[in-house]
């Protein structure tokens, strides 16, 4: 249903996008037009949904007994095996990029910060959904602590897993990054985040489709633009399979 609305808005965008002209000059017609259409879809969706609107939350009884794991289910490196064996006591999250105070945080550090718990539905673009409970540190708290620059427009998530040589990564804009339900989760259904769901730390960005929810996160960077990073489309599946950067549900 909601995806239908997105397509409708994207369709309108095809007829109406004019603001992309400058970007077309900068990056070439295809990329510039695709990105401006994607951002137009985002802006159009935001016209009809408040920037603070919360994703629906569910009761504990509604949690899915089997929450599917998708994409990487582990990180196939000796380093990750070592962290797993050590209960991730040596794992560090780097917070950097356009910030006044870069941070290096352990999972214990994160667990001593304000936390939020939410029961939400995960929607994968491949056509399945599952309801789970997530506890973690609000990303807004981390960005404030690091002193994020007001010139930063996006937040990039770097992940430990790779597909061949290509690391998984994702990015969201500042409105999604600062949204109250956007958390760096270290618990799922009351247990430490399981290996297959991204241990020890993964993003939950509840108004977006599943592929935005980066697992095995090692780094968070405040950035001005994602076009000069990796394949330039803002995320692993965006680069590889043409998934839309804007994945608003
Ligand atoms: N690092 C990383 N994050 C990832 C993926 C991945 O392969 N690697 N897959 C994405 C996709 S497509 C989905 S649907 C969700 C799946 O999360 P789950 O395994 O907890 O169900 O993780 C997303 N985040
Ligand atoms: Mo997915």
PDB file of C-alpha atoms and ligand atoms in Angstrom:
ATOM      1  CA  UNK A   1       0.000   0.000   0.000  1.00  0.00           C
ATOM      2  CA  UNK A   2       2.579   2.492   1.169  1.00  0.00           C
ATOM      3  CA  UNK A   3       4.969   1.469  -1.572  1.00  0.00           C
ATOM      4  CA  UNK A   4       2.158   2.185  -4.016  1.00  0.00           C
ATOM      5  CA  UNK A   5       2.063   5.718  -2.731  1.00  0.00           C
ATOM      6  CA  UNK A   6       5.818   6.027  -3.141  1.00  0.00           C
ATOM      7  CA  UNK A   7       5.583   4.933  -6.745  1.00  0.00           C
ATOM      8  CA  UNK A   8       2.766   7.365  -7.342  1.00  0.00           C
ATOM      9  CA  UNK A   9       4.822  10.205  -5.922  1.00  0.00           C
ATOM     10  CA  UNK A  10       7.852   9.110  -7.943  1.00  0.00           C
ATOM     11  CA  UNK A  11       5.643   9.149 -11.033  1.00  0.00           C
ATOM     12  CA  UNK A  12       4.578  12.691 -10.292  1.00  0.00           C
ATOM     13  CA  UNK A  13       8.226  13.521  -9.770  1.00  0.00           C
ATOM     14  CA  UNK A  14       9.117  12.382 -13.269  1.00  0.00           C
ATOM     15  CA  UNK A  15       6.897  15.090 -14.663  1.00  0.00           C
ATOM     16  CA  UNK A  16       7.799  17.802 -12.234  1.00  0.00           C
ATOM     17  CA  UNK A  17      11.483  17.602 -11.375  1.00  0.00           C
ATOM     18  CA  UNK A  18      13.123  20.821 -12.418  1.00  0.00           C
ATOM     19  CA  UNK A  19      15.429  21.419  -9.489  1.00  0.00           C
ATOM     20  CA  UNK A  20      17.815  18.758 -10.758  1.00  0.00           C
ATOM     21  CA  UNK A  21      19.290  20.935 -13.519  1.00  0.00           C
ATOM     22  CA  UNK A  22      22.240  22.099 -11.479  1.00  0.00           C
ATOM     23  CA  UNK A  23      23.037  18.538 -10.390  1.00  0.00           C
ATOM     24  CA  UNK A  24      22.834  17.376 -13.998  1.00  0.00           C
ATOM     25  CA  UNK A  25      25.589  19.832 -14.864  1.00  0.00           C
ATOM     26  CA  UNK A  26      27.714  18.616 -11.981  1.00  0.00           C
ATOM     27  CA  UNK A  27      27.415  14.855 -12.320  1.00  0.00           C
ATOM     28  CA  UNK A  28      26.183  14.013 -15.780  1.00  0.00           C
ATOM     29  CA  UNK A  29      22.592  13.507 -16.874  1.00  0.00           C
ATOM     30  CA  UNK A  30      21.831   9.985 -15.691  1.00  0.00           C
ATOM     31  CA  UNK A  31      23.198  10.138 -12.139  1.00  0.00           C
ATOM     32  CA  UNK A  32      22.073  13.696 -11.595  1.00  0.00           C
ATOM     33  CA  UNK A  33      18.550  12.987 -12.754  1.00  0.00           C
ATOM     34  CA  UNK A  34      18.267   9.750 -10.781  1.00  0.00           C
ATOM     35  CA  UNK A  35      19.467  11.392  -7.588  1.00  0.00           C
ATOM     36  CA  UNK A  36      17.222  14.416  -7.988  1.00  0.00           C
ATOM     37  CA  UNK A  37      14.234  12.138  -8.619  1.00  0.00           C
ATOM     38  CA  UNK A  38      15.097  10.115  -5.517  1.00  0.00           C
ATOM     39  CA  UNK A  39      15.358  13.268  -3.391  1.00  0.00           C
ATOM     40  CA  UNK A  40      12.164  14.621  -4.955  1.00  0.00           C
ATOM     41  CA  UNK A  41      10.391  11.433  -3.833  1.00  0.00           C
ATOM     42  CA  UNK A  42      11.730  11.988  -0.337  1.00  0.00           C
ATOM     43  CA  UNK A  43      10.604  15.611  -0.265  1.00  0.00           C
ATOM     44  CA  UNK A  44       7.188  14.750  -1.678  1.00  0.00           C
ATOM     45  CA  UNK A  45       6.685  12.031   0.926  1.00  0.00           C
ATOM     46  CA  UNK A  46       7.656  14.510   3.627  1.00  0.00           C
ATOM     47  CA  UNK A  47       4.984  16.910   2.403  1.00  0.00           C
ATOM     48  CA  UNK A  48       2.346  14.344   3.322  1.00  0.00           C
ATOM     49  CA  UNK A  49       3.993  12.826   6.423  1.00  0.00           C
ATOM     50  CA  UNK A  50       5.429  14.847   9.276  1.00  0.00           C
ATOM     51  CA  UNK A  51       9.175  14.742   9.733  1.00  0.00           C
ATOM     52  CA  UNK A  52       8.573  13.654  13.347  1.00  0.00           C
ATOM     53  CA  UNK A  53       5.892  11.040  12.597  1.00  0.00           C
ATOM     54  CA  UNK A  54       6.595   7.830  14.469  1.00  0.00           C
ATOM     55  CA  UNK A  55       6.607   4.416  12.865  1.00  0.00           C
ATOM     56  CA  UNK A  56       3.942   2.198  14.397  1.00  0.00           C
ATOM     57  CA  UNK A  57       4.997   0.391  17.560  1.00  0.00           C
ATOM     58  CA  UNK A  58       3.609  -2.984  18.611  1.00  0.00           C
ATOM     59  CA  UNK A  59       2.998  -4.932  21.810  1.00  0.00           C
ATOM     60  CA  UNK A  60       5.341  -7.621  23.111  1.00  0.00           C
ATOM     61  CA  UNK A  61       2.757 -10.279  22.212  1.00  0.00           C
ATOM     62  CA  UNK A  62       2.917  -9.230  18.555  1.00  0.00           C
ATOM     63  CA  UNK A  63       6.619 -10.007  18.178  1.00  0.00           C
ATOM     64  CA  UNK A  64       7.391 -12.554  15.464  1.00  0.00           C
ATOM     65  CA  UNK A  65       8.429 -15.917  16.883  1.00  0.00           C
ATOM     66  CA  UNK A  66      10.904 -16.276  14.011  1.00  0.00           C
ATOM     67  CA  UNK A  67      12.550 -13.079  12.862  1.00  0.00           C
ATOM     68  CA  UNK A  68      14.272 -13.908   9.603  1.00  0.00           C
ATOM     69  CA  UNK A  69      17.912 -12.904   9.172  1.00  0.00           C
ATOM     70  CA  UNK A  70      18.761 -11.545   5.738  1.00  0.00           C
ATOM     71  CA  UNK A  71      21.849 -10.532   3.793  1.00  0.00           C
ATOM     72  CA  UNK A  72      25.011 -11.154   5.782  1.00  0.00           C
ATOM     73  CA  UNK A  73      24.363 -13.453   8.731  1.00  0.00           C
ATOM     74  CA  UNK A  74      27.895 -13.206  10.046  1.00  0.00           C
ATOM     75  CA  UNK A  75      31.170 -11.490   9.222  1.00  0.00           C
ATOM     76  CA  UNK A  76      33.552 -13.998   7.751  1.00  0.00           C
ATOM     77  CA  UNK A  77      36.865 -12.723   9.137  1.00  0.00           C
ATOM     78  CA  UNK A  78      39.201 -13.989  11.884  1.00  0.00           C
ATOM     79  CA  UNK A  79      38.915 -10.554  13.484  1.00  0.00           C
ATOM     80  CA  UNK A  80      35.143 -10.854  13.837  1.00  0.00           C
ATOM     81  CA  UNK A  81      35.467 -14.426  15.206  1.00  0.00           C
ATOM     82  CA  UNK A  82      37.828 -13.042  17.838  1.00  0.00           C
ATOM     83  CA  UNK A  83      35.421 -10.238  18.815  1.00  0.00           C
ATOM     84  CA  UNK A  84      32.562 -12.750  18.984  1.00  0.00           C
ATOM     85  CA  UNK A  85      34.597 -15.061  21.243  1.00  0.00           C
ATOM     86  CA  UNK A  86      35.435 -12.104  23.491  1.00  0.00           C
ATOM     87  CA  UNK A  87      31.823 -11.010  23.788  1.00  0.00           C
ATOM     88  CA  UNK A  88      32.663  -7.888  21.752  1.00  0.00           C
ATOM     89  CA  UNK A  89      34.487  -6.339  24.715  1.00  0.00           C
ATOM     90  CA  UNK A  90      37.096  -4.918  22.312  1.00  0.00           C
ATOM     91  CA  UNK A  91      34.663  -3.753  19.602  1.00  0.00           C
ATOM     92  CA  UNK A  92      34.731  -0.030  18.948  1.00  0.00           C
ATOM     93  CA  UNK A  93      32.293   2.248  17.234  1.00  0.00           C
ATOM     94  CA  UNK A  94      33.997   5.240  15.615  1.00  0.00           C
ATOM     95  CA  UNK A  95      31.918   8.402  15.310  1.00  0.00           C
ATOM     96  CA  UNK A  96      33.577  10.911  13.014  1.00  0.00           C
ATOM     97  CA  UNK A  97      33.421  12.904   9.826  1.00  0.00           C
ATOM     98  CA  UNK A  98      32.002  16.401  10.219  1.00  0.00           C
ATOM     99  CA  UNK A  99      32.015  16.462  14.020  1.00  0.00           C
ATOM    100  CA  UNK A 100      33.826  18.631  16.551  1.00  0.00           C
ATOM    101  CA  UNK A 101      34.785  15.683  18.807  1.00  0.00           C
ATOM    102  CA  UNK A 102      35.367  12.301  17.137  1.00  0.00           C
ATOM    103  CA  UNK A 103      34.415   9.427  19.448  1.00  0.00           C
ATOM    104  CA  UNK A 104      35.563   5.861  19.922  1.00  0.00           C
ATOM    105  CA  UNK A 105      32.996   3.949  21.967  1.00  0.00           C
ATOM    106  CA  UNK A 106      32.775   0.422  23.319  1.00  0.00           C
ATOM    107  CA  UNK A 107      29.467  -1.418  23.544  1.00  0.00           C
ATOM    108  CA  UNK A 108      29.646  -0.907  27.324  1.00  0.00           C
ATOM    109  CA  UNK A 109      30.050   2.850  26.735  1.00  0.00           C
ATOM    110  CA  UNK A 110      26.913   2.804  24.595  1.00  0.00           C
ATOM    111  CA  UNK A 111      25.026   0.825  27.221  1.00  0.00           C
ATOM    112  CA  UNK A 112      25.757   3.505  29.798  1.00  0.00           C
ATOM    113  CA  UNK A 113      24.053   6.167  27.684  1.00  0.00           C
ATOM    114  CA  UNK A 114      20.335   6.949  27.447  1.00  0.00           C
ATOM    115  CA  UNK A 115      18.564   4.070  25.696  1.00  0.00           C
ATOM    116  CA  UNK A 116      15.315   3.559  23.840  1.00  0.00           C
ATOM    117  CA  UNK A 117      13.318   0.353  23.409  1.00  0.00           C
ATOM    118  CA  UNK A 118      10.811  -0.060  20.594  1.00  0.00           C
ATOM    119  CA  UNK A 119       8.826  -2.887  19.025  1.00  0.00           C
ATOM    120  CA  UNK A 120       8.552  -2.286  15.310  1.00  0.00           C
ATOM    121  CA  UNK A 121       7.965  -4.027  12.012  1.00  0.00           C
ATOM    122  CA  UNK A 122      10.882  -4.617   9.679  1.00  0.00           C
ATOM    123  CA  UNK A 123       9.918  -4.598   6.000  1.00  0.00           C
ATOM    124  CA  UNK A 124      12.358  -6.134   3.552  1.00  0.00           C
ATOM    125  CA  UNK A 125      12.070  -5.123  -0.081  1.00  0.00           C
ATOM    126  CA  UNK A 126      12.182  -8.826  -0.981  1.00  0.00           C
ATOM    127  CA  UNK A 127       8.665  -9.131   0.385  1.00  0.00           C
ATOM    128  CA  UNK A 128       8.763 -10.281   3.989  1.00  0.00           C
ATOM    129  CA  UNK A 129       8.175  -8.514   7.305  1.00  0.00           C
ATOM    130  CA  UNK A 130       8.844  -9.324  10.946  1.00  0.00           C
ATOM    131  CA  UNK A 131       8.124  -7.620  14.250  1.00  0.00           C
ATOM    132  CA  UNK A 132      10.900  -7.353  16.809  1.00  0.00           C
ATOM    133  CA  UNK A 133      11.917  -5.441  19.892  1.00  0.00           C
ATOM    134  CA  UNK A 134      15.047  -3.305  19.704  1.00  0.00           C
ATOM    135  CA  UNK A 135      16.975  -1.499  22.416  1.00  0.00           C
ATOM    136  CA  UNK A 136      19.776   0.890  21.684  1.00  0.00           C
ATOM    137  CA  UNK A 137      21.334   4.305  21.871  1.00  0.00           C
ATOM    138  CA  UNK A 138      19.529   7.082  20.017  1.00  0.00           C
ATOM    139  CA  UNK A 139      21.686   8.183  17.099  1.00  0.00           C
ATOM    140  CA  UNK A 140      20.725  11.786  17.923  1.00  0.00           C
ATOM    141  CA  UNK A 141      22.472  11.385  21.284  1.00  0.00           C
ATOM    142  CA  UNK A 142      25.697  10.203  19.638  1.00  0.00           C
ATOM    143  CA  UNK A 143      25.645  12.985  17.056  1.00  0.00           C
ATOM    144  CA  UNK A 144      25.100  15.623  19.732  1.00  0.00           C
ATOM    145  CA  UNK A 145      27.826  14.157  21.915  1.00  0.00           C
ATOM    146  CA  UNK A 146      30.247  14.296  18.994  1.00  0.00           C
ATOM    147  CA  UNK A 147      29.216  17.845  18.144  1.00  0.00           C
ATOM    148  CA  UNK A 148      27.896  17.261  14.645  1.00  0.00           C
ATOM    149  CA  UNK A 149      28.453  20.171  12.267  1.00  0.00           C
ATOM    150  CA  UNK A 150      25.377  21.974  10.983  1.00  0.00           C
ATOM    151  CA  UNK A 151      26.911  21.624   7.511  1.00  0.00           C
ATOM    152  CA  UNK A 152      26.595  17.830   7.643  1.00  0.00           C
ATOM    153  CA  UNK A 153      23.588  16.642   5.622  1.00  0.00           C
ATOM    154  CA  UNK A 154      23.853  12.860   5.818  1.00  0.00           C
ATOM    155  CA  UNK A 155      25.061  10.162   8.175  1.00  0.00           C
ATOM    156  CA  UNK A 156      27.046   7.273   6.750  1.00  0.00           C
ATOM    157  CA  UNK A 157      27.255   3.825   8.379  1.00  0.00           C
ATOM    158  CA  UNK A 158      30.277   1.628   7.707  1.00  0.00           C
ATOM    159  CA  UNK A 159      29.878  -2.103   8.295  1.00  0.00           C
ATOM    160  CA  UNK A 160      32.329  -4.917   9.000  1.00  0.00           C
ATOM    161  CA  UNK A 161      30.906  -7.361   6.439  1.00  0.00           C
ATOM    162  CA  UNK A 162      31.829  -7.528   2.753  1.00  0.00           C
ATOM    163  CA  UNK A 163      30.345  -9.006  -0.377  1.00  0.00           C
ATOM    164  CA  UNK A 164      33.536 -10.167  -2.051  1.00  0.00           C
ATOM    165  CA  UNK A 165      35.740  -7.091  -1.677  1.00  0.00           C
ATOM    166  CA  UNK A 166      32.922  -4.598  -1.259  1.00  0.00           C
ATOM    167  CA  UNK A 167      31.999  -3.493   2.240  1.00  0.00           C
ATOM    168  CA  UNK A 168      28.335  -3.014   3.129  1.00  0.00           C
ATOM    169  CA  UNK A 169      27.437   0.573   3.939  1.00  0.00           C
ATOM    170  CA  UNK A 170      24.415   2.800   4.116  1.00  0.00           C
ATOM    171  CA  UNK A 171      23.449   6.435   4.601  1.00  0.00           C
ATOM    172  CA  UNK A 172      20.438   8.426   5.776  1.00  0.00           C
ATOM    173  CA  UNK A 173      19.720  12.141   5.839  1.00  0.00           C
ATOM    174  CA  UNK A 174      19.783  14.261   8.994  1.00  0.00           C
ATOM    175  CA  UNK A 175      16.007  14.156   9.482  1.00  0.00           C
ATOM    176  CA  UNK A 176      16.042  10.335   9.635  1.00  0.00           C
ATOM    177  CA  UNK A 177      19.287  10.365  11.656  1.00  0.00           C
ATOM    178  CA  UNK A 178      17.842  12.643  14.346  1.00  0.00           C
ATOM    179  CA  UNK A 179      14.414  10.960  14.435  1.00  0.00           C
ATOM    180  CA  UNK A 180      13.598   9.594  17.916  1.00  0.00           C
ATOM    181  CA  UNK A 181      13.182   5.997  16.699  1.00  0.00           C
ATOM    182  CA  UNK A 182      16.558   5.953  14.957  1.00  0.00           C
ATOM    183  CA  UNK A 183      18.810   3.995  17.289  1.00  0.00           C
ATOM    184  CA  UNK A 184      22.070   2.082  17.293  1.00  0.00           C
ATOM    185  CA  UNK A 185      20.678  -1.172  18.655  1.00  0.00           C
ATOM    186  CA  UNK A 186      22.647  -3.549  20.855  1.00  0.00           C
ATOM    187  CA  UNK A 187      19.699  -5.641  22.111  1.00  0.00           C
ATOM    188  CA  UNK A 188      16.973  -7.567  20.293  1.00  0.00           C
ATOM    189  CA  UNK A 189      13.967  -9.114  22.034  1.00  0.00           C
ATOM    190  CA  UNK A 190      15.670  -8.627  25.399  1.00  0.00           C
ATOM    191  CA  UNK A 191      18.913 -10.434  24.452  1.00  0.00           C
ATOM    192  CA  UNK A 192      22.276  -9.114  23.276  1.00  0.00           C
ATOM    193  CA  UNK A 193      21.980  -8.497  19.526  1.00  0.00           C
ATOM    194  CA  UNK A 194      22.447 -11.934  17.885  1.00  0.00           C
ATOM    195  CA  UNK A 195      25.272 -12.572  15.425  1.00  0.00           C
ATOM    196  CA  UNK A 196      22.945 -13.075  12.465  1.00  0.00           C
ATOM    197  CA  UNK A 197      21.124  -9.808  13.180  1.00  0.00           C
ATOM    198  CA  UNK A 198      24.300  -7.694  13.184  1.00  0.00           C
ATOM    199  CA  UNK A 199      26.111  -8.178  16.503  1.00  0.00           C
ATOM    200  CA  UNK A 200      27.245  -6.245  18.317  1.00  0.00           C
ATOM    201  CA  UNK A 201      25.628  -3.129  16.831  1.00  0.00           C
ATOM    202  CA  UNK A 202      23.175  -2.289  14.077  1.00  0.00           C
ATOM    203  CA  UNK A 203      21.118   0.606  12.905  1.00  0.00           C
ATOM    204  CA  UNK A 204      17.338   0.711  13.309  1.00  0.00           C
ATOM    205  CA  UNK A 205      15.819   3.432  11.160  1.00  0.00           C
ATOM    206  CA  UNK A 206      12.185   2.557  11.498  1.00  0.00           C
ATOM    207  CA  UNK A 207      10.573   4.566   8.715  1.00  0.00           C
ATOM    208  CA  UNK A 208      12.787   2.993   6.068  1.00  0.00           C
ATOM    209  CA  UNK A 209      12.967  -0.370   4.290  1.00  0.00           C
ATOM    210  CA  UNK A 210      15.161  -3.178   5.588  1.00  0.00           C
ATOM    211  CA  UNK A 211      18.280  -2.606   3.506  1.00  0.00           C
ATOM    212  CA  UNK A 212      18.842   0.788   5.188  1.00  0.00           C
ATOM    213  CA  UNK A 213      19.202  -0.948   8.604  1.00  0.00           C
ATOM    214  CA  UNK A 214      22.978  -1.457   8.532  1.00  0.00           C
ATOM    215  CA  UNK A 215      24.244  -4.406  10.623  1.00  0.00           C
ATOM    216  CA  UNK A 216      27.773  -4.974  12.066  1.00  0.00           C
ATOM    217  CA  UNK A 217      28.343  -1.210  12.266  1.00  0.00           C
ATOM    218  CA  UNK A 218      31.903  -0.110  13.002  1.00  0.00           C
ATOM    219  CA  UNK A 219      31.740   3.529  11.964  1.00  0.00           C
ATOM    220  CA  UNK A 220      29.332   6.432  11.785  1.00  0.00           C
ATOM    221  CA  UNK A 221      30.340   9.517   9.787  1.00  0.00           C
ATOM    222  CA  UNK A 222      28.623  12.846   9.381  1.00  0.00           C
ATOM    223  CA  UNK A 223      29.034  13.848   5.730  1.00  0.00           C
ATOM    224  CA  UNK A 224      27.974  16.597   3.330  1.00  0.00           C
ATOM    225  CA  UNK A 225      27.280  14.323   0.362  1.00  0.00           C
ATOM    226  CA  UNK A 226      27.397  10.617  -0.450  1.00  0.00           C
ATOM    227  CA  UNK A 227      28.121  10.918  -4.161  1.00  0.00           C
ATOM    228  CA  UNK A 228      31.884  10.685  -3.669  1.00  0.00           C
ATOM    229  CA  UNK A 229      31.669   7.560  -1.489  1.00  0.00           C
ATOM    230  CA  UNK A 230      31.963   3.998  -2.890  1.00  0.00           C
ATOM    231  CA  UNK A 231      29.654   3.694  -5.918  1.00  0.00           C
ATOM    232  CA  UNK A 232      28.138   7.107  -5.241  1.00  0.00           C
ATOM    233  CA  UNK A 233      24.546   6.013  -4.649  1.00  0.00           C
ATOM    234  CA  UNK A 234      24.604   6.183  -0.848  1.00  0.00           C
ATOM    235  CA  UNK A 235      24.436   2.503   0.012  1.00  0.00           C
ATOM    236  CA  UNK A 236      25.576  -0.981  -0.919  1.00  0.00           C
ATOM    237  CA  UNK A 237      22.365  -2.128  -2.623  1.00  0.00           C
ATOM    238  CA  UNK A 238      21.824   1.310  -4.109  1.00  0.00           C
ATOM    239  CA  UNK A 239      25.228   0.953  -5.814  1.00  0.00           C
ATOM    240  CA  UNK A 240      24.902  -2.690  -6.742  1.00  0.00           C
ATOM    241  CA  UNK A 241      21.262  -3.229  -7.606  1.00  0.00           C
ATOM    242  CA  UNK A 242      19.818   0.223  -8.183  1.00  0.00           C
ATOM    243  CA  UNK A 243      17.701   0.164  -5.028  1.00  0.00           C
ATOM    244  CA  UNK A 244      16.409   3.639  -4.264  1.00  0.00           C
ATOM    245  CA  UNK A 245      18.398   5.616  -1.735  1.00  0.00           C
ATOM    246  CA  UNK A 246      15.116   6.983  -0.391  1.00  0.00           C
ATOM    247  CA  UNK A 247      13.442   3.918   1.110  1.00  0.00           C
ATOM    248  CA  UNK A 248      10.671   5.611   3.092  1.00  0.00           C
ATOM    249  CA  UNK A 249       7.805   3.260   3.946  1.00  0.00           C
TER     250      UNK A 249
HETATM  251  N1  LIG B   1      25.926  -4.991   7.170  1.00  0.00           N
HETATM  252  C1  LIG B   1      24.801  -5.411   6.569  1.00  0.00           C
HETATM  253  N2  LIG B   1      23.654  -4.825   6.922  1.00  0.00           N
HETATM  254  C2  LIG B   1      22.489  -5.234   6.343  1.00  0.00           C
HETATM  255  C3  LIG B   1      22.467  -6.256   5.357  1.00  0.00           C
HETATM  256  C4  LIG B   1      23.717  -6.854   5.027  1.00  0.00           C
HETATM  257  O1  LIG B   1      23.800  -7.773   4.191  1.00  0.00           O
HETATM  258  N3  LIG B   1      24.861  -6.406   5.671  1.00  0.00           N
HETATM  259  N4  LIG B   1      21.269  -6.621   4.776  1.00  0.00           N
HETATM  260  C5  LIG B   1      20.158  -5.654   4.852  1.00  0.00           C
HETATM  261  C6  LIG B   1      18.853  -6.182   4.507  1.00  0.00           C
HETATM  262  S1  LIG B   1      18.450  -6.311   2.875  1.00  0.00           S
HETATM  263  C7  LIG B   1      17.895  -6.453   5.453  1.00  0.00           C
HETATM  264  S2  LIG B   1      16.326  -6.903   5.048  1.00  0.00           S
HETATM  265  C8  LIG B   1      18.236  -6.388   6.877  1.00  0.00           C
HETATM  266  C9  LIG B   1      17.996  -7.737   7.510  1.00  0.00           C
HETATM  267  O2  LIG B   1      18.137  -7.627   8.889  1.00  0.00           O
HETATM  268  P1  LIG B   1      17.990  -8.943   9.753  1.00  0.00           P
HETATM  269  O3  LIG B   1      19.051  -9.897   9.297  1.00  0.00           O
HETATM  270  O4  LIG B   1      18.118  -8.534  11.167  1.00  0.00           O
HETATM  271  O5  LIG B   1      16.616  -9.512   9.418  1.00  0.00           O
HETATM  272  O6  LIG B   1      19.566  -6.005   7.122  1.00  0.00           O
HETATM  273  C10 LIG B   1      20.078  -5.044   6.243  1.00  0.00           C
HETATM  274  N5  LIG B   1      21.359  -4.634   6.727  1.00  0.00           N
HETATM  275 MO1  LIG B   2      16.121  -6.568   2.781  1.00  0.00          MO
END
